[in-house]
């Protein structure tokens, strides 16, 4: 004999239907692939980190995270594209100190506001930079490079990933502290900059350690020093530039941002996926290869970090006198 349908049962079933109808759309996010914009050319540090993270985040999200390189204007072209994207979590940015601290200080025409046009997701890693030369250049130490530059102010040039990038400012700070002249040659990312230094079209480069490390190990580049105050754990025999120029220190970082207005639940889902990715043993091992320090912050911590970085770089940019249209 069938059980009678009670009022309590009807109410319970109705509640289930109402809960399902009221469930936020973000519970189903993502329903299609997510595009991760890398605002630099392929082959550079941000590209290396971004592709490692994208693959693992895609596995966690259950949808492919597709890397799209949009290089140019020191990262501001790609960052501006994401700032104007639909705030639905399907277009996100691998931001850097360039896109979110330096460009706001350097660019006269600002294509976006680094604070108000983005929803912070997570600070992923902090990365050392490195000063390296083509092996045909007859120097093996930072001091020898300084001495060579002083012998002829027109002799040397250094490559960077672009005007206004942390690598550009690493070079300008080096020149100021060492009292030398070295011509800056900007590129649209570390990849093309490395290509010309490896081919000896340009003898010197300031690069991120992740993109340069393979060439350092193979002998394609001769590293002279890391830009962090301390030596990098992955290259313990490589001195810091500060050992020759006390007080010298620069570095970069990689962080995920979504367009402003992205629903908090979508930001939280991306943050969770990023934390899972950065805790994966394979990802940890890859990051350790080039001394990238894993952070995997909260959105709030990333927002505070951006504020701190803008405050830190403001006097450096002013002292260097760097500005771009």
PDB file of N, CA and C in Angstrom, residues 22 25 28-29 38 52 66 82 120 130 134 136 194 208 211 222-223 244 255 258 263 268 314 325:
ATOM      1  N   UNK A  22      17.652  28.469  -6.949  1.00  0.00           N
ATOM      2  CA  UNK A  22      18.348  29.650  -6.422  1.00  0.00           C
ATOM      3  C   UNK A  22      19.856  29.490  -6.395  1.00  0.00           C
ATOM      4  N   UNK A  25      24.889  30.723 -10.331  1.00  0.00           N
ATOM      5  CA  UNK A  25      25.442  30.208 -11.597  1.00  0.00           C
ATOM      6  C   UNK A  25      26.896  29.823 -11.423  1.00  0.00           C
ATOM      7  N   UNK A  28      28.277  26.276 -11.254  1.00  0.00           N
ATOM      8  CA  UNK A  28      28.533  25.521 -12.472  1.00  0.00           C
ATOM      9  C   UNK A  28      29.788  26.007 -13.192  1.00  0.00           C
ATOM     10  N   UNK A  29      30.405  27.061 -12.675  1.00  0.00           N
ATOM     11  CA  UNK A  29      31.606  27.615 -13.313  1.00  0.00           C
ATOM     12  C   UNK A  29      32.788  26.670 -13.099  1.00  0.00           C
ATOM     13  N   UNK A  38      48.599  35.928 -21.147  1.00  0.00           N
ATOM     14  CA  UNK A  38      49.974  36.203 -20.740  1.00  0.00           C
ATOM     15  C   UNK A  38      50.376  37.481 -21.466  1.00  0.00           C
ATOM     16  N   UNK A  52      52.707  26.396 -16.772  1.00  0.00           N
ATOM     17  CA  UNK A  52      52.726  25.377 -15.718  1.00  0.00           C
ATOM     18  C   UNK A  52      51.455  25.454 -14.889  1.00  0.00           C
ATOM     19  N   UNK A  66      43.324  27.902 -21.443  1.00  0.00           N
ATOM     20  CA  UNK A  66      44.057  28.148 -22.686  1.00  0.00           C
ATOM     21  C   UNK A  66      44.929  29.389 -22.531  1.00  0.00           C
ATOM     22  N   UNK A  82      42.352  42.351 -20.807  1.00  0.00           N
ATOM     23  CA  UNK A  82      41.620  41.650 -19.750  1.00  0.00           C
ATOM     24  C   UNK A  82      40.763  42.630 -18.952  1.00  0.00           C
ATOM     25  N   UNK A 120      41.513  41.025  -7.853  1.00  0.00           N
ATOM     26  CA  UNK A 120      42.655  40.165  -7.511  1.00  0.00           C
ATOM     27  C   UNK A 120      42.197  38.738  -7.219  1.00  0.00           C
ATOM     28  N   UNK A 130      67.968  37.906 -13.191  1.00  0.00           N
ATOM     29  CA  UNK A 130      69.376  37.551 -13.317  1.00  0.00           C
ATOM     30  C   UNK A 130      70.047  38.435 -14.365  1.00  0.00           C
ATOM     31  N   UNK A 134      76.216  36.978 -23.154  1.00  0.00           N
ATOM     32  CA  UNK A 134      76.613  35.980 -24.141  1.00  0.00           C
ATOM     33  C   UNK A 134      78.024  35.508 -23.785  1.00  0.00           C
ATOM     34  N   UNK A 136      80.523  34.855 -25.383  1.00  0.00           N
ATOM     35  CA  UNK A 136      81.630  35.440 -26.137  1.00  0.00           C
ATOM     36  C   UNK A 136      82.095  36.770 -25.549  1.00  0.00           C
ATOM     37  N   UNK A 194      65.931  37.056 -25.399  1.00  0.00           N
ATOM     38  CA  UNK A 194      66.866  35.940 -25.249  1.00  0.00           C
ATOM     39  C   UNK A 194      67.406  35.480 -26.589  1.00  0.00           C
ATOM     40  N   UNK A 208      64.322  37.252 -16.280  1.00  0.00           N
ATOM     41  CA  UNK A 208      63.818  36.492 -15.152  1.00  0.00           C
ATOM     42  C   UNK A 208      64.555  35.160 -15.087  1.00  0.00           C
ATOM     43  N   UNK A 211      63.080  31.935 -17.192  1.00  0.00           N
ATOM     44  CA  UNK A 211      63.270  31.829 -18.636  1.00  0.00           C
ATOM     45  C   UNK A 211      64.742  31.695 -19.022  1.00  0.00           C
ATOM     46  N   UNK A 222      76.044  33.075 -19.942  1.00  0.00           N
ATOM     47  CA  UNK A 222      76.919  33.081 -18.764  1.00  0.00           C
ATOM     48  C   UNK A 222      76.296  34.031 -17.746  1.00  0.00           C
ATOM     49  N   UNK A 223      75.781  33.465 -16.649  1.00  0.00           N
ATOM     50  CA  UNK A 223      75.163  34.278 -15.616  1.00  0.00           C
ATOM     51  C   UNK A 223      76.237  34.934 -14.758  1.00  0.00           C
ATOM     52  N   UNK A 244      78.491  42.721  -5.085  1.00  0.00           N
ATOM     53  CA  UNK A 244      79.380  43.699  -5.713  1.00  0.00           C
ATOM     54  C   UNK A 244      78.867  45.117  -5.518  1.00  0.00           C
ATOM     55  N   UNK A 255      50.934  36.893 -10.679  1.00  0.00           N
ATOM     56  CA  UNK A 255      49.675  36.811  -9.936  1.00  0.00           C
ATOM     57  C   UNK A 255      48.508  36.727 -10.907  1.00  0.00           C
ATOM     58  N   UNK A 258      41.334  38.836 -12.403  1.00  0.00           N
ATOM     59  CA  UNK A 258      40.155  38.783 -13.267  1.00  0.00           C
ATOM     60  C   UNK A 258      39.687  40.223 -13.490  1.00  0.00           C
ATOM     61  N   UNK A 263      32.106  37.968 -10.347  1.00  0.00           N
ATOM     62  CA  UNK A 263      31.407  37.555  -9.121  1.00  0.00           C
ATOM     63  C   UNK A 263      32.361  36.974  -8.080  1.00  0.00           C
ATOM     64  N   UNK A 268      36.544  33.173  -5.994  1.00  0.00           N
ATOM     65  CA  UNK A 268      36.875  32.166  -4.989  1.00  0.00           C
ATOM     66  C   UNK A 268      37.188  30.821  -5.635  1.00  0.00           C
ATOM     67  N   UNK A 314      57.424  53.596  -6.585  1.00  0.00           N
ATOM     68  CA  UNK A 314      57.232  55.010  -6.922  1.00  0.00           C
ATOM     69  C   UNK A 314      58.538  55.801  -6.855  1.00  0.00           C
ATOM     70  N   UNK A 325      54.993  57.184 -23.354  1.00  0.00           N
ATOM     71  CA  UNK A 325      53.698  57.614 -23.865  1.00  0.00           C
ATOM     72  C   UNK A 325      52.730  56.445 -23.915  1.00  0.00           C
TER      73      UNK A 325
END
